[in-house]
Structures are given as structure tokens and as C-alpha cells.
Short mmCIF file of C-alpha atoms in Angstrom, two decimals:
data_model
loop_
_atom_site.label_atom_id
_atom_site.label_comp_id
_atom_site.label_asym_id
_atom_site.label_seq_id
_atom_site.Cartn_x
_atom_site.Cartn_y
_atom_site.Cartn_z
CA MET E 1 0.00 0.00 0.00
CA ARG E 2 2.79 2.43 0.94
CA ALA E 3 4.83 1.59 -2.16
CA SER E 4 1.79 2.30 -4.31
CA ARG E 5 1.27 5.66 -2.53
CA LEU E 6 4.92 6.61 -3.01
CA LEU E 7 4.67 5.94 -6.75
CA SER E 8 1.42 7.91 -6.94
CA ILE E 9 2.97 10.87 -5.13
CA LEU E 10 5.93 10.79 -7.52
CA LEU E 11 3.66 10.74 -10.59
CA MET E 12 1.49 13.55 -9.18
CA LEU E 13 4.53 15.74 -8.58
CA GLN E 14 5.73 14.99 -12.10
CA THR E 15 2.43 15.80 -13.80
CA ARG E 16 1.07 18.60 -11.58
CA GLY E 17 4.18 20.36 -10.34
CA ARG E 18 4.31 21.83 -6.85
CA LEU E 19 1.91 20.31 -4.29
CA THR E 20 1.43 21.02 -0.60
CA ALA E 21 1.59 18.40 2.13
CA GLU E 22 -2.02 19.21 3.01
CA SER E 23 -3.29 18.57 -0.51
CA LEU E 24 -1.38 15.28 -0.75
CA ALA E 25 -2.71 14.20 2.65
CA ALA E 26 -6.27 14.93 1.55
CA THR E 27 -5.82 13.05 -1.74
CA PHE E 28 -4.51 9.87 -0.10
CA GLU E 29 -6.53 10.21 3.11
CA VAL E 30 -3.46 10.10 5.37
CA SER E 31 -1.98 12.52 7.89
CA VAL E 32 0.37 15.35 6.97
CA ARG E 33 3.04 13.64 9.06
CA THR E 34 2.68 10.52 6.89
CA VAL E 35 3.18 12.64 3.77
CA TYR E 36 6.43 14.05 5.19
CA ARG E 37 7.63 10.51 5.91
CA ASP E 38 6.75 9.49 2.33
CA ILE E 39 8.72 12.44 0.92
CA GLU E 40 11.70 11.41 3.04
CA GLN E 41 11.43 7.88 1.61
CA LEU E 42 11.40 9.24 -1.95
CA SER E 43 14.46 11.37 -1.23
CA ALA E 44 16.27 8.38 0.29
CA ALA E 45 15.49 6.41 -2.89
CA GLY E 46 17.25 9.05 -5.00
CA VAL E 47 14.22 11.02 -6.19
CA PRO E 48 15.22 14.74 -6.36
CA VAL E 49 12.26 16.19 -4.47
CA TYR E 50 12.63 19.38 -2.42
CA ALA E 51 10.38 21.56 -0.28
CA ASP E 52 9.73 25.31 -0.39
CA ARG E 53 8.71 26.86 2.92
CA GLY E 54 6.20 29.61 3.56
CA PRO E 55 3.05 30.77 1.72
CA GLY E 56 2.78 29.26 -1.75
CA GLY E 57 5.33 26.60 -0.83
CA GLY E 58 5.15 22.85 -1.20
CA PHE E 59 6.98 19.85 -2.58
CA GLN E 60 8.42 19.87 -6.08
CA LEU E 61 10.68 17.74 -8.27
CA LEU E 62 13.97 19.05 -9.57
CA ASP E 63 13.51 20.55 -13.06
CA GLY E 64 14.07 18.00 -15.81
CA PHE E 65 13.49 14.92 -13.66
CA ARG E 66 11.19 12.32 -15.21
CA THR E 67 10.33 8.79 -14.15
CA LYS E 68 9.85 5.98 -16.66
CA LEU E 69 6.88 3.78 -17.54
CA THR E 70 8.69 0.74 -16.15
CA GLY E 71 7.12 1.76 -12.83
CA LEU E 72 3.80 0.39 -14.11
CA THR E 73 2.64 -2.88 -12.62
CA GLU E 74 1.72 -5.68 -15.00
CA ASN E 75 -2.01 -5.29 -14.27
CA GLU E 76 -1.85 -1.51 -14.76
CA ALA E 77 -0.14 -1.89 -18.13
CA GLU E 78 -2.74 -4.41 -19.26
CA THR E 79 -5.59 -2.13 -18.18
CA LEU E 80 -4.26 0.75 -20.28
CA PHE E 81 -4.92 -1.26 -23.42
CA LEU E 82 -8.61 -1.41 -22.51
CA SER E 83 -8.87 2.39 -22.54
CA GLY E 84 -8.59 2.78 -26.31
CA LEU E 85 -12.00 2.65 -28.02
CA PRO E 86 -11.26 2.48 -31.77
CA GLY E 87 -14.73 3.66 -32.87
CA PRO E 88 -14.84 6.84 -30.75
CA ALA E 89 -11.16 7.49 -31.48
CA THR E 90 -11.92 7.44 -35.21
CA GLN E 91 -14.86 9.81 -34.72
CA LEU E 92 -12.62 12.20 -32.80
CA GLY E 93 -10.03 12.01 -35.56
CA VAL E 94 -7.30 10.60 -33.30
CA ALA E 95 -7.24 6.93 -34.35
CA ASP E 96 -3.69 7.21 -35.71
CA GLN E 97 -2.47 8.94 -32.55
CA LEU E 98 -4.10 6.24 -30.41
CA LEU E 99 -2.35 3.48 -32.34
CA SER E 100 0.97 5.33 -32.14
CA ALA E 101 0.61 5.84 -28.39
CA GLN E 102 -0.18 2.16 -27.82
CA LEU E 103 2.85 1.13 -29.88
CA LYS E 104 5.11 3.47 -27.91
CA LEU E 105 3.68 2.24 -24.61
CA SER E 106 4.17 -1.37 -25.69
CA ALA E 107 7.79 -0.69 -26.68
CA ALA E 108 8.51 0.96 -23.31
CA LEU E 109 7.14 -1.90 -21.24
CA PRO E 110 9.17 -4.83 -19.93
CA GLU E 111 8.79 -8.02 -21.97
CA LYS E 112 6.47 -9.72 -19.47
CA SER E 113 4.13 -6.72 -19.19
CA ARG E 114 4.18 -6.21 -22.97
CA ALA E 115 2.98 -9.76 -23.58
CA GLY E 116 0.19 -9.38 -21.04
CA ALA E 117 -0.96 -6.06 -22.48
CA GLN E 118 -1.08 -7.47 -26.01
CA LYS E 119 -3.02 -10.47 -24.72
CA ILE E 120 -5.60 -8.15 -23.18
CA ALA E 121 -5.97 -6.20 -26.44
CA GLN E 122 -6.51 -9.42 -28.38
CA ARG E 123 -9.17 -10.77 -26.03
CA PHE E 124 -11.27 -7.77 -24.99
CA HIS E 125 -13.08 -5.20 -27.12
CA LEU E 126 -15.23 -2.38 -25.75
CA ASP E 127 -18.24 -1.41 -27.88
CA PRO E 128 -20.13 1.59 -26.40
CA VAL E 129 -23.13 1.34 -28.76
CA ASP E 130 -26.30 -0.47 -27.65
CA TRP E 131 -27.82 -3.38 -29.58
CA PHE E 132 -29.73 -2.61 -32.80
CA LYS E 133 -28.39 0.93 -32.84
CA SER E 134 -25.81 2.74 -34.91
CA PRO E 135 -23.48 5.40 -33.51
CA ASP E 136 -24.56 8.97 -34.10
CA GLN E 137 -23.16 10.66 -37.17
CA ALA E 138 -20.77 13.21 -35.74
CA ARG E 139 -18.93 14.76 -38.69
CA LEU E 140 -18.19 17.95 -36.71
CA LEU E 141 -16.75 16.06 -33.75
CA PRO E 142 -13.03 16.62 -34.58
CA ALA E 143 -13.56 20.38 -34.91
CA LEU E 144 -15.59 20.39 -31.71
CA ALA E 145 -12.91 18.42 -29.88
CA ASP E 146 -10.31 20.94 -31.03
CA ALA E 147 -12.42 23.80 -29.68
CA VAL E 148 -12.76 22.01 -26.33
CA TRP E 149 -9.02 21.40 -26.17
CA THR E 150 -7.95 24.91 -27.18
CA GLU E 151 -10.72 26.63 -25.17
CA THR E 152 -12.02 28.44 -28.24
CA ALA E 153 -15.53 29.91 -28.45
CA ILE E 154 -17.70 28.55 -31.26
CA GLU E 155 -20.87 29.53 -33.09
CA VAL E 156 -23.20 26.69 -34.02
CA ALA E 157 -26.48 26.22 -35.80
CA TYR E 158 -28.31 23.85 -33.47
CA ARG E 159 -31.41 21.86 -34.39
CA ARG E 160 -34.00 21.35 -31.69
CA GLY E 161 -37.08 19.60 -33.05
CA THR E 162 -38.04 21.32 -36.29
CA THR E 163 -36.28 24.62 -35.57
CA VAL E 164 -32.65 25.63 -36.02
CA ALA E 165 -31.16 28.40 -33.92
CA THR E 166 -27.72 30.00 -33.73
CA ARG E 167 -25.82 29.63 -30.48
CA ARG E 168 -22.50 31.02 -29.27
CA LEU E 169 -20.93 28.48 -26.94
CA HIS E 170 -17.90 27.94 -24.73
CA PRO E 171 -17.35 24.15 -25.06
CA LEU E 172 -16.14 22.60 -21.81
CA GLY E 173 -16.13 18.86 -22.50
CA LEU E 174 -17.32 15.93 -24.61
CA VAL E 175 -19.21 12.89 -23.34
CA LEU E 176 -19.93 9.61 -25.15
CA LYS E 177 -23.14 8.06 -23.81
CA ALA E 178 -24.39 4.77 -25.32
CA GLY E 179 -23.00 5.62 -28.76
CA THR E 180 -24.22 9.22 -28.69
CA TRP E 181 -21.85 12.18 -28.35
CA TYR E 182 -22.77 15.22 -26.25
CA VAL E 183 -20.94 18.48 -25.68
CA VAL E 184 -21.21 20.31 -22.36
CA ALA E 185 -20.92 24.04 -22.95
CA GLU E 186 -21.51 27.41 -21.33
CA ARG E 187 -23.89 29.89 -22.90
CA SER E 188 -24.56 33.19 -21.17
CA GLU E 189 -22.85 31.79 -18.03
CA GLU E 190 -25.28 28.85 -17.95
CA ARG E 191 -24.06 25.28 -18.48
CA ARG E 192 -26.06 23.09 -20.82
CA THR E 193 -25.74 19.80 -22.69
CA TYR E 194 -26.05 19.63 -26.49
CA ARG E 195 -26.29 16.56 -28.71
CA VAL E 196 -23.44 16.72 -31.21
CA SER E 197 -25.45 15.18 -34.08
CA ASN E 198 -27.92 18.07 -33.79
CA ILE E 199 -25.21 20.62 -34.58
CA GLN E 200 -25.72 21.54 -38.23
CA THR E 201 -22.79 23.92 -38.68
CA LEU E 202 -19.85 24.94 -36.51
CA THR E 203 -17.57 27.95 -36.79
CA ALA E 204 -14.56 28.55 -34.55
CA THR E 205 -14.54 32.25 -33.66
CA GLY E 206 -10.86 32.39 -32.76
CA GLU E 207 -11.84 33.96 -29.45
CA ARG E 208 -10.38 32.19 -26.42
CA PHE E 209 -12.36 31.81 -23.21
CA THR E 210 -11.27 31.00 -19.67
CA ARG E 211 -12.34 27.57 -18.53
CA PRO E 212 -14.01 27.72 -15.09
CA LYS E 213 -11.63 26.34 -12.47
CA ASP E 214 -14.47 24.75 -10.53
CA PHE E 215 -15.84 22.77 -13.49
CA ASP E 216 -15.61 18.98 -13.17
CA LEU E 217 -16.93 17.19 -16.26
CA VAL E 218 -17.58 13.84 -14.57
CA ARG E 219 -19.41 15.40 -11.64
CA TYR E 220 -21.45 17.67 -13.91
CA TRP E 221 -22.48 14.81 -16.18
CA THR E 222 -23.40 12.51 -13.29
CA GLU E 223 -25.50 15.14 -11.54
CA SER E 224 -27.18 16.56 -14.65
CA SER E 225 -28.02 13.17 -16.18
CA ARG E 226 -29.51 12.01 -12.90
CA ALA E 227 -31.55 15.23 -12.64
CA PHE E 228 -32.73 14.72 -16.23
CA GLU E 229 -33.91 11.18 -15.49
CA VAL E 230 -35.71 12.23 -12.33
CA GLY E 231 -37.30 15.28 -13.99
CA LEU E 232 -38.44 13.22 -16.95
CA TYR E 233 -40.95 11.30 -14.83
CA ARG E 234 -43.79 13.54 -13.69
CA GLU E 235 -46.46 10.99 -12.77
CA GLN E 236 -46.86 7.45 -11.48
CA ALA E 237 -48.74 4.34 -12.56
CA VAL E 238 -49.82 1.37 -10.49
CA LEU E 239 -49.73 -2.00 -12.21
CA ARG E 240 -50.49 -5.62 -11.46
CA ALA E 241 -47.68 -7.43 -13.23
CA SER E 242 -46.41 -10.93 -13.86
CA PRO E 243 -42.76 -11.85 -13.21
CA ARG E 244 -42.17 -11.68 -16.97
CA ALA E 245 -43.60 -8.14 -17.12
CA VAL E 246 -41.35 -7.03 -14.26
CA ARG E 247 -38.34 -8.30 -16.21
CA ARG E 248 -39.55 -6.56 -19.39
CA LEU E 249 -39.61 -3.24 -17.54
CA GLU E 250 -35.80 -3.25 -17.82
CA ARG E 251 -36.39 -2.03 -21.40
CA LEU E 252 -37.88 1.19 -20.03
CA GLY E 253 -34.70 2.10 -18.18
CA ALA E 254 -32.99 1.55 -14.86
CA THR E 255 -35.13 4.12 -13.00
CA VAL E 256 -38.38 2.35 -13.92
CA ALA E 257 -36.99 -1.14 -13.27
CA GLU E 258 -35.60 -0.12 -9.87
CA ALA E 259 -38.91 1.47 -8.84
CA ALA E 260 -40.73 -1.72 -9.82
CA ARG E 261 -38.44 -3.89 -7.73
CA GLU E 262 -38.58 -1.63 -4.68
CA SER E 263 -42.36 -1.22 -4.72
CA ALA E 264 -43.29 -4.83 -5.51
CA SER E 265 -45.81 -6.37 -3.14
CA ALA E 266 -45.85 -9.99 -2.09
CA PRO E 267 -46.89 -12.24 -5.02
CA ASP E 268 -50.56 -13.22 -5.21
CA ASP E 269 -51.85 -16.73 -5.91
CA GLU E 270 -50.90 -16.38 -9.59
CA GLY E 271 -47.42 -15.07 -8.81
CA TRP E 272 -48.27 -11.52 -9.91
CA VAL E 273 -47.21 -8.45 -7.89
CA ARG E 274 -48.52 -4.93 -7.45
CA ILE E 275 -45.93 -2.30 -8.43
CA THR E 276 -45.69 1.47 -8.74
CA ILE E 277 -43.56 2.92 -11.53
CA PRO E 278 -42.76 6.49 -12.67
CA ILE E 279 -44.10 7.58 -16.08
CA GLU E 280 -43.32 10.54 -18.35
CA SER E 281 -46.91 11.22 -19.43
CA LEU E 282 -50.14 9.32 -20.01
CA ASP E 283 -49.59 9.23 -23.77
CA GLN E 284 -46.03 7.93 -23.53
CA ALA E 285 -46.93 5.46 -20.78
CA ALA E 286 -49.72 4.00 -22.91
CA ILE E 287 -47.19 3.32 -25.67
CA ASP E 288 -44.58 1.90 -23.28
CA LEU E 289 -46.98 -0.39 -21.41
CA LEU E 290 -48.19 -2.02 -24.61
CA LEU E 291 -44.78 -3.71 -24.62
CA LEU E 292 -45.96 -5.75 -21.64
CA GLY E 293 -48.89 -7.21 -23.57
CA THR E 294 -51.12 -9.46 -21.49
CA GLU E 295 -48.51 -9.72 -18.73
CA ALA E 296 -49.64 -6.56 -16.93
CA GLU E 297 -52.86 -4.82 -15.86
CA VAL E 298 -53.05 -1.05 -15.33
CA LEU E 299 -54.78 -0.26 -12.03
CA LYS E 300 -54.11 3.48 -11.74
CA PRO E 301 -54.57 6.10 -13.04
CA ARG E 302 -57.93 5.27 -14.60
CA ASP E 303 -57.28 7.48 -17.63
CA LEU E 304 -54.12 5.51 -18.43
CA ARG E 305 -56.06 2.25 -18.11
CA ARG E 306 -58.60 3.53 -20.65
CA ARG E 307 -55.88 4.64 -23.08
CA VAL E 308 -54.09 1.29 -22.96
CA ALA E 309 -57.40 -0.54 -23.49
CA ALA E 310 -58.36 1.71 -26.41
CA ALA E 311 -54.97 1.21 -28.04
CA ALA E 312 -55.20 -2.56 -27.62
CA ILE E 313 -58.70 -2.66 -29.14
CA ALA E 314 -57.57 -0.53 -32.08
CA MET E 315 -54.60 -2.82 -32.69
CA ALA E 316 -56.85 -5.90 -32.53
CA LYS E 317 -59.26 -4.43 -35.09
CA LEU E 318 -56.42 -3.40 -37.41
CA ASN E 319 -54.90 -6.87 -37.34
CA ALA E 320 -58.16 -8.88 -37.30
#
């Protein structure tokens, strides 16, 4: 554990520059005294790390010092070869750079780690696109990625429904979600999420913007996507459902499936349970619940029950 922390401290000092004992202690959840002991261990091992006292001080490596990739464990080296997704890399326009980086990493590894990493690459492939779907067309993605990287303001023509509007954005980050690319951007000091495939045109203005220091892409995406899911469901429906219907609810998303499991009553004599699930609207719920067929009965609300029945009767007449 300590050896791993020492290596992590060394890599952090190499990549981030000067760091205080307090910040290192908070990162590794140890005491400041432990951090000082770790720094002494690094110095004893020949690592040129020194400390600056006073305000603005901290630990820093001697200029020009760099560690080598041979510090990677075998498992860490193997895991790195799982991080390259060839499809998204091609969409971003960095497929060649990804291949070059993997080749350089492979060449820098010890023989044993190199063989393990290549074995991983040959046996595991990550495909971020769901079944029966194609990845979004994202022809503007390379230009958008460049604007994110260089912190350049952009003007886009963005399609929302049947309308197209011009937006001036400060792009902060890109997210790949189930085969669909999104860009998180600031507009008029408000952060929003835009679907990349809905961007019709993109023009880099050449104007640089200052990226907010408090912005964390992972935290923003996690919180905003969760808020979107919760806000999507405005009403509830009560069903009597068979075990097969409960399993089929997985198709409506994790939020619905989880609500069904948590609200399920004890099974009746036929093995059916009473469940309460969130729904977007009566119209959408009527469409969704037809997927359950004769494996579920709508109990509440009554208007939803009538809509499902009417839709089922209409389908029966059409296919009679």
C-alpha cells in the first residue's frame, strides 16, 4: 500500500508540479506527518524532491526529472490497453495517434508486461453502442474536440425539433453516452448539454475563453443526467404485473426497473405483484406499457387504463 502511494505521489509531482503536504494528505486520506515521511522515503530512494517553505510553498521535483513507464505494474499496463476505443477514437479524428501511443507504450514496457498487455488487447473489445443501434453521425466532432481542447468559443447552428437556432458556446467537455456524443458548454454563463449530431454547422470564432476552475466534467455529467432522469418522470402508474412483465420493464430504463423492484408487493396466488412505476406522461406510458402485452394490468390512473385498453382494441381491429 505504501509503495503504491509513493509511486502515486511521484507521478502527481511529475504531472502537476508543486503540491502542498495538506493537498497530498487529503488526496490519499493520510496525515500530513505521513506525507512528510513518504517524501523522506522518496528522497532516500534518490528522487530529487525538495520543499519550499512559507506561503505558496510545497513539494516539487527538480527541473528535468522524469520517471519511466517501467514503474507500471503488470495489471496496470494491461488495463491501459482497454482504454482505447477504436470507434470513438476514429470519430474524434485521433485513431492514428491512439495506435501510435499504444505502440510506444508497448515498446517501453518490460517483456512480461508487454505480452500481457497485447493479450488483453486481443481478447477484450469495448463497444459503447447499444444493440440494434448505430453510432450517431458526428462529422463535426473533430472540430468540436479541437475547440474544447484549445478553449475556443464557437458559433453553431443547433437543431432542436423542427427549428434551427444560432448559439455562441464555450465548449467545456465531450461525453460519449451509449454511442451518442454530447458536448457540455456554457452559454450566457449557464451550463447546458447539447447533442453533437444536432449541430448543423460549426464555426470557430478564434476567441479564447477562460475555462471555469471549478468545473468537473464527470461530476457535472453525473449530476445533470440524474436530474434529467428524475425530472423526466412527472407521474406514477400502479400495475399488477407478472414476473415476466417485471423483467420486461428493464427495457424502459434503470429508474423504472428499480422502482418496480422496490415497490413490488408480495406475489398473489398467480405469482403476480402490485408495483408502482414512474411515467413521463399518459400518452407515452400507454405506448410503453403495450410492450408488456397481457402480462400486466393497469390499475391506476384510470385514464391511463382507458388509453391502454383503447390502443389494444384498435390494434386488434387493425390486425383482425
